[in-house]
Short mmCIF file of C-alpha atoms in Angstrom, two decimals:
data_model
loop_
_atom_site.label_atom_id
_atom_site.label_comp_id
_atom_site.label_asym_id
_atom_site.label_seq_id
_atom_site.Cartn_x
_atom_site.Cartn_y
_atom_site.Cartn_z
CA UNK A 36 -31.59 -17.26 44.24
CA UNK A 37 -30.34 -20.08 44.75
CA UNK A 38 -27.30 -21.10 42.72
CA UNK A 39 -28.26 -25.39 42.35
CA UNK A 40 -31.81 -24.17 41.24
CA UNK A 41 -32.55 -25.23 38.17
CA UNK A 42 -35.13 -22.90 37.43
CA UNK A 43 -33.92 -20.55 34.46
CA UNK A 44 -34.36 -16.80 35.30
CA UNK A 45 -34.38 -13.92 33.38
CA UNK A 46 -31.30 -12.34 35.77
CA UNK A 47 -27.38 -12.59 35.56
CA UNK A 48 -25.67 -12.95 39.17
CA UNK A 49 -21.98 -12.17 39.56
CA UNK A 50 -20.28 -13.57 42.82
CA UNK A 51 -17.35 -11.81 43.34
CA UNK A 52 -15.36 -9.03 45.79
CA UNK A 53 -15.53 -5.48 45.00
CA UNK A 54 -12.41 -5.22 45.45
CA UNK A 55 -11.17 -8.14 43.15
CA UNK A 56 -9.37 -7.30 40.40
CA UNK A 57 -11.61 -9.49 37.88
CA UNK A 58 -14.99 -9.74 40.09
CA UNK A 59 -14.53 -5.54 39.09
CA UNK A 60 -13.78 -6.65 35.02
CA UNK A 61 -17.00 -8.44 35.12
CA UNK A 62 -19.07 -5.97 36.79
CA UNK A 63 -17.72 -2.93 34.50
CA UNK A 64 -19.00 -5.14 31.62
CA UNK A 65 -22.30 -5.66 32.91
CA UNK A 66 -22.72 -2.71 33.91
CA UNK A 67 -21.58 -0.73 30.78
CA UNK A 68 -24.24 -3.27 28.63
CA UNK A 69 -26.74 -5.28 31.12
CA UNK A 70 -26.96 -2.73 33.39
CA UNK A 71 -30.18 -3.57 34.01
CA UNK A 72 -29.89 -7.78 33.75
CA UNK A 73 -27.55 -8.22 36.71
CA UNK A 74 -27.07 -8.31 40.09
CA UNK A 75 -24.32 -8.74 42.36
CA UNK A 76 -23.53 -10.87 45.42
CA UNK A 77 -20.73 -11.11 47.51
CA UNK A 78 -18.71 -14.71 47.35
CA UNK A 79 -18.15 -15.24 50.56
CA UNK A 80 -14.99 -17.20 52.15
CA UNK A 81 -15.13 -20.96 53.69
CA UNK A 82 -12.43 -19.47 56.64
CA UNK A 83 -15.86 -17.97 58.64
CA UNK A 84 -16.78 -19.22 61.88
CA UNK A 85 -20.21 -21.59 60.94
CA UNK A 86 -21.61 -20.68 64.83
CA UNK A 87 -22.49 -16.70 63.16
CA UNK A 88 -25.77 -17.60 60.92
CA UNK A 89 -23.96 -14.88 58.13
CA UNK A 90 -21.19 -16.28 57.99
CA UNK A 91 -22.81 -19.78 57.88
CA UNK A 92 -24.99 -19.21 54.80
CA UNK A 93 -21.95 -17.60 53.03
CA UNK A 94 -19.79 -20.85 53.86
CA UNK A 95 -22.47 -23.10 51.51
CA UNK A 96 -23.16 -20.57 49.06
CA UNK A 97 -18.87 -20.45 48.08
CA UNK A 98 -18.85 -24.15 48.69
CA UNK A 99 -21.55 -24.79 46.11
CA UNK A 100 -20.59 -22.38 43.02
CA UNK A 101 -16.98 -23.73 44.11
CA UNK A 102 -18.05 -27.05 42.98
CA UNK A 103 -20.31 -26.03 40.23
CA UNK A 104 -17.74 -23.29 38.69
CA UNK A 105 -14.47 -26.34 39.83
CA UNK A 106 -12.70 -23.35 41.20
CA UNK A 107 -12.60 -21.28 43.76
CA UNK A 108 -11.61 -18.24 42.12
CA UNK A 109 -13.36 -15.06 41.79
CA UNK A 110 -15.96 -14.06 39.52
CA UNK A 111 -18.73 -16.59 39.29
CA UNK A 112 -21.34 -15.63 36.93
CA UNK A 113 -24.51 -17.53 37.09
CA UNK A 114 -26.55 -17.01 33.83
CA UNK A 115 -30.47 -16.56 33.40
CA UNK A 116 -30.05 -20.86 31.93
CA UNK A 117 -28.20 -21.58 35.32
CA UNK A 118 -24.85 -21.71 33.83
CA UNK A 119 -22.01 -21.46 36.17
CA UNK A 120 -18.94 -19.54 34.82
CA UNK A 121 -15.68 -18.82 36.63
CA UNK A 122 -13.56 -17.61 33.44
CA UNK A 123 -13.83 -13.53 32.53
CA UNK A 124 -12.68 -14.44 28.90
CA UNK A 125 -15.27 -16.67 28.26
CA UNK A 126 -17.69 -14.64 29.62
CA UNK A 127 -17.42 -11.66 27.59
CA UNK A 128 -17.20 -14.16 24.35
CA UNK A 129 -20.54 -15.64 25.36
CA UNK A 130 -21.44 -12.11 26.24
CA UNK A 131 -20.89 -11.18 23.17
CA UNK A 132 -23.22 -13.36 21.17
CA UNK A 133 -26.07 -11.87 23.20
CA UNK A 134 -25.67 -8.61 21.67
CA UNK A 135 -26.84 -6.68 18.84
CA UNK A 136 -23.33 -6.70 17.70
CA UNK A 137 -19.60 -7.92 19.26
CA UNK A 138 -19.04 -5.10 21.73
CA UNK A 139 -15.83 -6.99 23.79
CA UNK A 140 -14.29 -8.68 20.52
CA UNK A 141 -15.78 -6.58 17.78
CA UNK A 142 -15.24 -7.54 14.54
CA UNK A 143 -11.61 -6.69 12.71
CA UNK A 144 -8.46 -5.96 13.91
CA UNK A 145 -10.11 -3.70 16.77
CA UNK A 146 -11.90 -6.91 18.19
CA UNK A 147 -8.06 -8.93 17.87
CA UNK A 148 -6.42 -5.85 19.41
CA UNK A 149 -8.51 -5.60 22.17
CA UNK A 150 -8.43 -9.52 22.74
CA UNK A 151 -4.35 -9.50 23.05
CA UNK A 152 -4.54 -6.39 24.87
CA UNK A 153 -6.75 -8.02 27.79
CA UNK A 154 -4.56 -10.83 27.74
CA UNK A 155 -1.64 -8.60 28.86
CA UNK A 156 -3.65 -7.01 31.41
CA UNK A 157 -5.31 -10.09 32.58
CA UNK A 158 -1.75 -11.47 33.13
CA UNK A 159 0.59 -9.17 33.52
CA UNK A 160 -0.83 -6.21 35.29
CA UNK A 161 -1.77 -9.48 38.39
CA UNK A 162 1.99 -8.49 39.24
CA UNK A 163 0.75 -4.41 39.54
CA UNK A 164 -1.94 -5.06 41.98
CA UNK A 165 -0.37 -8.23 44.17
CA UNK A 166 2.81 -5.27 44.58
CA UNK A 167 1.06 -2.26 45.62
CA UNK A 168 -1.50 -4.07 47.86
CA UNK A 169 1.09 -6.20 49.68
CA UNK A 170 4.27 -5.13 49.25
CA UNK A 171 4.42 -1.36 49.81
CA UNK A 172 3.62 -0.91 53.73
CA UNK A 173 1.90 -2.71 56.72
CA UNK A 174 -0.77 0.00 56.47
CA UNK A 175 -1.40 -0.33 52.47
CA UNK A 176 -1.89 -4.20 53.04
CA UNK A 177 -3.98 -3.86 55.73
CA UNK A 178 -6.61 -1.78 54.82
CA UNK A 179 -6.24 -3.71 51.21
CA UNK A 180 -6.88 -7.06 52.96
CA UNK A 181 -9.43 -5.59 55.70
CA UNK A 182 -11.70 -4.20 52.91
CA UNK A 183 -11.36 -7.61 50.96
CA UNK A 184 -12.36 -9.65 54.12
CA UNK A 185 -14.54 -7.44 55.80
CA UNK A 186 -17.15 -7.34 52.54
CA UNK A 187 -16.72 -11.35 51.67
CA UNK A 188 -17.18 -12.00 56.17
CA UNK A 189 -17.17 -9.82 58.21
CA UNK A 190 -17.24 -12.40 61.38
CA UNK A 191 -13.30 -13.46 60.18
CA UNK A 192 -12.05 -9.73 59.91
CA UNK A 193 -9.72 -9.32 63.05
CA UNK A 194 -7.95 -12.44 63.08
CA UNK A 195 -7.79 -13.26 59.09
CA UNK A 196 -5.79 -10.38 57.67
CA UNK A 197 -2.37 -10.78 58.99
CA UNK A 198 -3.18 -14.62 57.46
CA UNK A 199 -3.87 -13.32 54.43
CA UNK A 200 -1.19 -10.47 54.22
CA UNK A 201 1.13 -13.15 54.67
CA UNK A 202 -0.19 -15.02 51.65
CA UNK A 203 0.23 -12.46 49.51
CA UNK A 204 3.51 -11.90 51.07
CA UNK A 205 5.06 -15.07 51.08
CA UNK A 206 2.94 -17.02 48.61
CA UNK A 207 2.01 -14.69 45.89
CA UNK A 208 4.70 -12.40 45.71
CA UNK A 209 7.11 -15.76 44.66
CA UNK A 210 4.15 -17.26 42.42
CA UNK A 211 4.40 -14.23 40.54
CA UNK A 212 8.27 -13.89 40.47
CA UNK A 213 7.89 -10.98 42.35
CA UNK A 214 10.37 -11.37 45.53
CA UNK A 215 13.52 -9.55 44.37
CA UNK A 216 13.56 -5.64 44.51
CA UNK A 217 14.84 -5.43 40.99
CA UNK A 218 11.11 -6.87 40.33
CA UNK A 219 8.99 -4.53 42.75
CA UNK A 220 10.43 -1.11 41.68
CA UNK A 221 10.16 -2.66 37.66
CA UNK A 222 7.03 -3.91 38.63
CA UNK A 223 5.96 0.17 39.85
CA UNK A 224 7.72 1.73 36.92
CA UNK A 225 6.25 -0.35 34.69
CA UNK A 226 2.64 0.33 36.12
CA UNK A 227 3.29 4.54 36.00
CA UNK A 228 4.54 4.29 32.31
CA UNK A 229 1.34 2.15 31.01
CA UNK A 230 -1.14 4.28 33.18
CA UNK A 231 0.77 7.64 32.66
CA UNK A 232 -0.19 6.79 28.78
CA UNK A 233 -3.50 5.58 29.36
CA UNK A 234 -4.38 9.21 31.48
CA UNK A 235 -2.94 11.08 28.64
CA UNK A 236 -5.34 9.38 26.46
CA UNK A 237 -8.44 10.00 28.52
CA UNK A 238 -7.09 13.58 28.88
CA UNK A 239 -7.37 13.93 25.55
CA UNK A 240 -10.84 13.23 24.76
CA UNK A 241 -10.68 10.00 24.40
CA UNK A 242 -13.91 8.04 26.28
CA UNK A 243 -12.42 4.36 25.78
CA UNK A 244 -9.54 2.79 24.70
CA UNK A 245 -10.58 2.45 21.30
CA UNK A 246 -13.79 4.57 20.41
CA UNK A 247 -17.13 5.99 21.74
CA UNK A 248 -17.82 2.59 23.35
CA UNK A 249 -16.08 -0.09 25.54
CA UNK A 250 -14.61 -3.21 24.49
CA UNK A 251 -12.99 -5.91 27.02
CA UNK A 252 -9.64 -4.19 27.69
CA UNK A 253 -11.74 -1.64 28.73
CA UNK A 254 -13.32 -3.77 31.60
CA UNK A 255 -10.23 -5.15 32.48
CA UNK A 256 -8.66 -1.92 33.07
CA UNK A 257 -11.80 -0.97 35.00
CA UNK A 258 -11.54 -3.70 37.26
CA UNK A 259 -7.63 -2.96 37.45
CA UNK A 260 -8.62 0.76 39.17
CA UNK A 261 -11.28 0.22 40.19
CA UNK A 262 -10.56 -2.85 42.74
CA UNK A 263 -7.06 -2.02 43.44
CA UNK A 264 -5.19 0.72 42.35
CA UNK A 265 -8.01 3.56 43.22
CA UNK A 266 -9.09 1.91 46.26
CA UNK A 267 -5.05 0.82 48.08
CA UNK A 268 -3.42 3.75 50.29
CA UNK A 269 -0.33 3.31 47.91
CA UNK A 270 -1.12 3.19 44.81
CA UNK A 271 -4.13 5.79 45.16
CA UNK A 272 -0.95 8.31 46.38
CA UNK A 273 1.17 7.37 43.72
CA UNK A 274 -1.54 7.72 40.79
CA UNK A 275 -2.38 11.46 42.79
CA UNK A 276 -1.92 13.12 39.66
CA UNK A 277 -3.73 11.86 37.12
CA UNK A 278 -6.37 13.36 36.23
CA UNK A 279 -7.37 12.47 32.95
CA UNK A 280 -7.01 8.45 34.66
CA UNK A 281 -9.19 9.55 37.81
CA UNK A 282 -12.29 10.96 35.86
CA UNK A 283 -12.66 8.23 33.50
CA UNK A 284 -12.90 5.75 36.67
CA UNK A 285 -15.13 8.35 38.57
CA UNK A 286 -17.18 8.84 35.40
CA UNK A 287 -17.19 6.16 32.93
CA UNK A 288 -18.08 3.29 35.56
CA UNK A 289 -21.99 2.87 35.89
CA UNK A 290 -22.47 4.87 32.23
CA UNK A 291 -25.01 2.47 30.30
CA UNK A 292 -23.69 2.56 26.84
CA UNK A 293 -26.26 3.46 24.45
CA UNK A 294 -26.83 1.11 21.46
CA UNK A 295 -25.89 4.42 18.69
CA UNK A 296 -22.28 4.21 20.94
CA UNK A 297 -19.37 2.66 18.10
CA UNK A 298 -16.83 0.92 19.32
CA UNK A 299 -14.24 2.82 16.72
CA UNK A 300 -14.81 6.95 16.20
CA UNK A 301 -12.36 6.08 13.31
CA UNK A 302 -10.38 3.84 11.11
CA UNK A 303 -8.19 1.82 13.02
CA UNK A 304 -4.69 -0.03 11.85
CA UNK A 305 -1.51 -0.44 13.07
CA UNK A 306 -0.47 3.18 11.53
CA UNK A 307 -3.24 5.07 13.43
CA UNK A 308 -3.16 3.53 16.73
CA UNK A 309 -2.82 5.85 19.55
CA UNK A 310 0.13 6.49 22.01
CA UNK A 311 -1.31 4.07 24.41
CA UNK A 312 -1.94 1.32 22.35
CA UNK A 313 1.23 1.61 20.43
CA UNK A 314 2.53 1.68 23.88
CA UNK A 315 0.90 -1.27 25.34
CA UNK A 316 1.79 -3.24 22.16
CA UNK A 317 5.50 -2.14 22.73
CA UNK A 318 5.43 -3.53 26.23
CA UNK A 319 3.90 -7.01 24.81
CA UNK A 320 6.79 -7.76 22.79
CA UNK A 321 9.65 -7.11 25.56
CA UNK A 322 9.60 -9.01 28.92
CA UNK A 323 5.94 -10.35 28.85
CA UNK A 324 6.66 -12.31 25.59
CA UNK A 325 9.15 -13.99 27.28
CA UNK A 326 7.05 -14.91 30.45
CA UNK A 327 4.42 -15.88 28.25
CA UNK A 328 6.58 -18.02 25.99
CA UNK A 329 7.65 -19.45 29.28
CA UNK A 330 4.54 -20.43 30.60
CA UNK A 331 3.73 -22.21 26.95
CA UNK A 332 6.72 -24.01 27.01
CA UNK A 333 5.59 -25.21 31.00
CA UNK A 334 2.11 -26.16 29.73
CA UNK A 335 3.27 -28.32 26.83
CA UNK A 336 5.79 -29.91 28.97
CA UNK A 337 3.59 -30.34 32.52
CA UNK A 338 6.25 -28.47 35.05
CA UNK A 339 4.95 -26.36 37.52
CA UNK A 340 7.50 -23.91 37.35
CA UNK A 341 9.16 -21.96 34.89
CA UNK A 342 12.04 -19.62 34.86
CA UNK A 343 11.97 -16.37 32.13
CA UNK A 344 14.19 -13.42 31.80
CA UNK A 345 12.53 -10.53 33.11
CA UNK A 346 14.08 -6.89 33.74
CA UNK A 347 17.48 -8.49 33.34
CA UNK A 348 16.69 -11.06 35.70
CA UNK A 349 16.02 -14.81 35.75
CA UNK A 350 12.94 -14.79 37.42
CA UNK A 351 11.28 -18.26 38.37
CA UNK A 352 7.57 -18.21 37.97
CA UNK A 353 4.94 -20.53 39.05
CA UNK A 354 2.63 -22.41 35.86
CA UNK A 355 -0.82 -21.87 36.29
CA UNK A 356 -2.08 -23.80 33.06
CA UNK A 357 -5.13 -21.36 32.93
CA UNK A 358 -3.40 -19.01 32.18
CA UNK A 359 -1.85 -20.73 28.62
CA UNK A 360 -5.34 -21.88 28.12
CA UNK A 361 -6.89 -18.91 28.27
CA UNK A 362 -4.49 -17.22 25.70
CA UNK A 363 -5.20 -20.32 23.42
CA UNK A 364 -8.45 -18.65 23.13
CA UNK A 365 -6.76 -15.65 20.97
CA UNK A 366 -6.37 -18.50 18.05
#
């Protein structure tokens, strides 16, 4: 396919990295509900040599749905209309309106939990998986980064991944206020006491967050293990024991979900929520409503920067204003 043709098909295509964090959100939700409506390409990076024919095709494909999506971000979704889509939240919306029924947002206070949920993962848990792939050993961040290259080109592999190691190092690491080591053992802590909740949960019984059927915090936590935190040397050790965790993402992935499924098994309000969501919600209102109230206050004022207390610390935090506008989507 190709991804100016304006010929409508009857096929999704996601562009993305398997081991992207949201390229992995996306594909979980297509492949828990369009299983059979998708299929997936590999986005390839502009850094490849244009003398290897692989790498040369790859170089105009990202060039093109970087100009159609006007970003160069990862997932683009190309729809069966030829719409070009670079936003996960958005996605599962429209998504959603092709179903039977909601299934990512359902309707009631399950759909709005599930929305602000997602939002803290979407944001927050970025810090999780830019620590444990490049912060926690040479030999974590390098087979992180030689996985990541090696799938999008492999004709770049030997001499791009000490580049991009030290992007994440000494680019994204500060972006995401994440250079002090009051930060990166927070920043770990934080990650076992959401997850050690969320395998207690699927241990259990529990088959999704919510009910017999997956809404989008499901995907994002998908993508989450899926992409990162089952797939890096460090994090995979550190996560060694649990279970509950490690069979939902060996056995829930790839699982179309039957139209009978319900998104709730049960009533659902703020008195019957489980440990994990009670949890999750507990984390939301402590140091991510400050960075979050931080990054509204950069939006509405244009700085690139903003500074939050986080963990005790004044952390400085770069804007990214897609970030606010994506959470004005909760309204």
């Amino acid at each position: 396919m190709e991804v100016n043709d304006a010929v409508p098909t009857d096929q999704y295509t996601v562009f993305g990295s398997r081991l992207s964090f949201f390229t992995m959100k996306l594909v979980s939700a297509m492949e828990w509900y369009f299983q059979d409506e998708y299929t997936y390409r590999v986005k390839g990076s502009t850094r490849a040599p244009d003398t290897d024919p692989t790498a040369a095709v790859l170089n105009q494909l990202t060039a093109t749905l970087t100009a159609r999506a006007g970003t160069p971000q990862m997932p683009v979704l190309i729809t069966p209309e030829n719409w070009c889509i670079a936003d996960t939240t958005p996605i599962l919306a429209m998504l959603d309106g092709r179903m039977a029924e909601p299934r990512f947002y359902p309707v009631g206070i399950v759909g709005a939990l599930a929305a602000v949920m997602e939002e803290y993962f979407d944001e927050w848990a970025v810090r999780w998986v830019q620590h444990v792939r490049f912060q926690c050993g040479d030999q974590t961040a390098e087979h992180g980064v030689a996985g990541l290259i090696g799938e999008r080109n492999p004709a770049i592999l030997a001499h791009d991944v000490a580049r991009k190691i030290k992007w994440g190092r000494e680019v994204a690491a500060p972006a995401l206020g994440l250079t002090s080591q009051v930060q990166q053992s927070a920043v770990e802590a934080e990650m076992l006491r959401v997850l050690g909740a969320l395998d207690g949960h699927f241990a259990s019984g529990h088959q999704f967050v919510f009910g017999d059927a997956p809404t989008a915090v499901d995907c994002v936590l998908m993508g989450i293990l899926r992409a990162h935190l089952f797939h890096d040397l460090f994090s995979r050790e550190l996560l060694r024991h649990h279970g509950g965790l490690r069979r939902w993402h060996d056995t829930a992935f790839g699982a179309a979900v039957p139209p009978s499924a319900t998104v709730t098994s049960r009533p659902v309000s703020l008195d019957t929520l489980s440990p994990f969501c009670a949890l999750v919600l507990d984390e939301m209102g402590r140091d991510f409503a400050r960075f979050a109230e931080g990054s509204r206050d950069a939006y509405s004022t244009g700085r690139e920067s903003f500074t939050a207390t986080v963990y005790g610390e004044s952390v400085s935090y770069l804007h990214r204003p897609y970030v606010e506008k994506s959470r004005r989507m909760l309204r």
